[in-house]
Short mmCIF file of C-alpha atoms in Angstrom, two decimals:
data_model
loop_
_atom_site.label_atom_id
_atom_site.label_comp_id
_atom_site.label_asym_id
_atom_site.label_seq_id
_atom_site.Cartn_x
_atom_site.Cartn_y
_atom_site.Cartn_z
CA MET A 1362 119.74 194.75 129.86
CA PHE A 1363 116.06 194.40 130.96
CA TRP A 1364 115.14 198.04 130.42
CA ASN A 1365 112.91 197.21 127.47
CA GLU A 1366 111.27 194.19 129.15
CA PRO A 1367 107.58 195.15 129.64
CA PHE A 1368 106.99 192.51 132.34
CA MET A 1369 110.05 193.24 134.47
CA PRO A 1370 108.04 194.83 137.33
CA LEU A 1371 105.87 191.70 137.51
CA ILE A 1372 108.89 189.40 137.45
CA THR A 1373 110.50 191.34 140.31
CA GLN A 1374 107.29 191.32 142.32
CA PHE A 1375 106.50 187.64 141.85
CA GLY A 1376 110.05 186.30 141.53
CA ARG A 1377 110.17 185.27 145.19
CA THR A 1378 110.56 181.60 146.02
CA ALA A 1379 107.36 180.11 147.41
CA PHE A 1380 106.23 176.60 148.21
CA TRP A 1381 104.31 175.03 145.40
CA PRO A 1382 101.78 173.64 145.66
CA ALA A 1383 100.31 175.83 148.37
CA ALA A 1384 99.07 173.83 151.36
CA ASP A 1385 96.82 174.39 154.37
CA VAL A 1386 96.66 172.17 157.48
CA THR A 1387 93.66 172.05 159.81
CA VAL A 1388 93.93 170.12 163.08
CA GLY A 1389 90.92 168.53 164.79
CA GLU A 1390 90.59 166.33 167.87
CA GLY A 1391 91.01 163.02 166.05
CA ASP A 1392 92.56 163.98 162.73
CA PHE A 1393 94.15 166.65 160.65
CA VAL A 1394 93.30 167.73 157.13
CA LEU A 1395 95.92 168.69 154.58
CA THR A 1396 94.63 170.64 151.56
CA LEU A 1397 96.78 171.40 148.50
CA ASP A 1398 95.93 173.54 145.48
CA LEU A 1399 96.81 171.64 142.29
CA PRO A 1400 95.02 173.53 139.51
CA GLY A 1401 94.86 171.72 136.21
CA LEU A 1402 95.87 168.36 137.69
CA THR A 1403 93.88 165.18 138.17
CA ALA A 1404 94.31 162.32 140.63
CA ASP A 1405 96.33 160.47 137.96
CA ASP A 1406 98.91 163.30 137.97
CA VAL A 1407 99.66 162.99 141.71
CA SER A 1408 101.18 160.33 143.98
CA ILE A 1409 100.95 160.21 147.77
CA GLU A 1410 103.23 158.19 150.04
CA LEU A 1411 103.73 157.89 153.80
CA LEU A 1412 107.40 157.33 154.56
CA GLY A 1413 108.23 157.23 158.25
CA GLU A 1414 107.01 160.51 159.70
CA GLU A 1415 106.61 162.28 156.35
CA LEU A 1416 103.62 162.46 154.07
CA ILE A 1417 104.99 162.99 150.55
CA VAL A 1418 102.91 164.42 147.72
CA ARG A 1419 104.54 164.33 144.27
CA GLY A 1420 103.44 165.22 140.79
CA GLU A 1421 104.09 167.25 137.71
CA ARG A 1422 102.27 170.11 136.08
CA LYS A 1423 103.28 170.39 132.44
CA HIS A 1424 103.55 173.63 130.48
CA PRO A 1425 100.74 174.03 127.99
CA GLU A 1426 101.79 173.87 124.38
CA VAL A 1427 102.41 177.20 122.67
CA ALA A 1428 100.91 177.57 119.21
CA GLU A 1429 103.29 177.54 116.28
CA GLY A 1430 104.59 181.03 115.61
CA ALA A 1431 103.81 182.19 119.18
CA ALA A 1432 106.30 182.73 121.99
CA ARG A 1433 105.78 182.69 125.75
CA VAL A 1434 106.98 186.11 126.93
CA HIS A 1435 105.87 185.97 130.56
CA ALA A 1436 104.90 183.16 132.95
CA GLU A 1437 103.96 183.40 136.63
CA ARG A 1438 102.13 180.14 137.13
CA PRO A 1439 104.29 177.33 138.52
CA PHE A 1440 104.98 174.34 136.28
CA GLY A 1441 107.22 171.31 136.47
CA ARG A 1442 107.77 168.52 138.95
CA PHE A 1443 106.92 169.15 142.58
CA GLU A 1444 107.27 167.37 145.88
CA ARG A 1445 105.81 168.50 149.21
CA ARG A 1446 106.88 166.76 152.39
CA ILE A 1447 104.67 167.29 155.42
CA ARG A 1448 105.82 165.98 158.79
CA VAL A 1449 103.15 163.91 160.55
CA PRO A 1450 103.06 162.54 164.10
CA LYS A 1451 104.92 159.31 164.78
CA GLY A 1452 102.68 156.26 164.49
CA VAL A 1453 100.27 157.49 161.81
CA ASP A 1454 98.61 154.46 160.20
CA PRO A 1455 98.74 154.60 156.38
CA ASP A 1456 95.34 152.87 156.30
CA GLY A 1457 93.97 155.79 158.35
CA ILE A 1458 94.65 158.27 155.54
CA THR A 1459 91.99 159.14 152.96
CA ALA A 1460 92.56 161.27 149.88
CA SER A 1461 90.18 162.98 147.49
CA MET A 1462 90.60 165.44 144.63
CA ASP A 1463 87.94 167.86 143.47
CA HIS A 1464 88.42 170.69 140.94
CA GLY A 1465 92.21 170.69 141.39
CA VAL A 1466 92.11 170.67 145.20
CA LEU A 1467 93.67 167.64 146.91
CA SER A 1468 92.37 166.90 150.41
CA LEU A 1469 94.05 164.39 152.71
CA ILE A 1470 92.46 163.38 156.00
CA VAL A 1471 95.01 161.85 158.36
CA ARG A 1472 93.76 160.13 161.49
CA LYS A 1473 95.92 160.95 164.52
CA PRO A 1474 97.69 158.03 166.20
CA GLU A 1475 95.90 156.65 169.26
CA ARG A 1476 98.54 158.15 171.58
CA LEU A 1477 97.55 161.65 170.41
CA GLN A 1478 93.79 161.17 170.77
CA PRO A 1479 92.31 163.19 173.64
CA LYS A 1480 91.26 161.05 176.60
CA ALA A 1481 89.06 162.16 179.46
CA ILE A 1482 90.36 161.36 182.94
CA ALA A 1483 87.74 160.85 185.62
CA ILE A 1484 88.30 162.61 188.92
CA GLY A 1485 87.59 160.47 191.94
CA SER A 1486 87.00 161.44 195.56
CA ALA A 1487 89.63 161.55 198.28
CA ALA A 1488 88.03 158.46 199.88
CA GLU A 1489 88.53 156.46 196.67
CA SER A 1490 92.15 157.61 196.56
CA ARG A 1491 92.76 156.30 200.13
CA GLN A 1492 91.20 152.96 199.17
CA LEU A 1493 93.68 152.63 196.30
CA GLU A 1494 96.61 153.38 198.63
CA THR A 1495 95.60 150.71 201.16
CA ALA A 1496 94.81 148.16 198.45
CA THR A 1497 98.32 148.41 197.00
CA ALA A 1498 100.12 148.33 200.36
#
């Protein structure tokens, strides 16, 4: 059936299901950065929405036109509609999200909710601790 197909080894090798677009997440103290590769797309081709605890990135990458008389015989690059849903911490403020797109790379900076921000706790002396106990009694 496919014995005469010259690209069969490539199709077998790359035929695995993978998430598209590819995404990286970097976590910092006060925020996290989500980066997605969207080659060939512009900001107008993508929509971003925060729905509950999910950040949703949607878009479509259209197949390039094939010249008249030509036929596409092999394709590895992903095309079509896509949707990536990334779970975010509860309480993320939509106004605390910034997005930018540069050379087909979408970067989203999501500020962590206040409850997830690191907070330093001062350590008092034992004498201060006893004062607190007697003040509340």
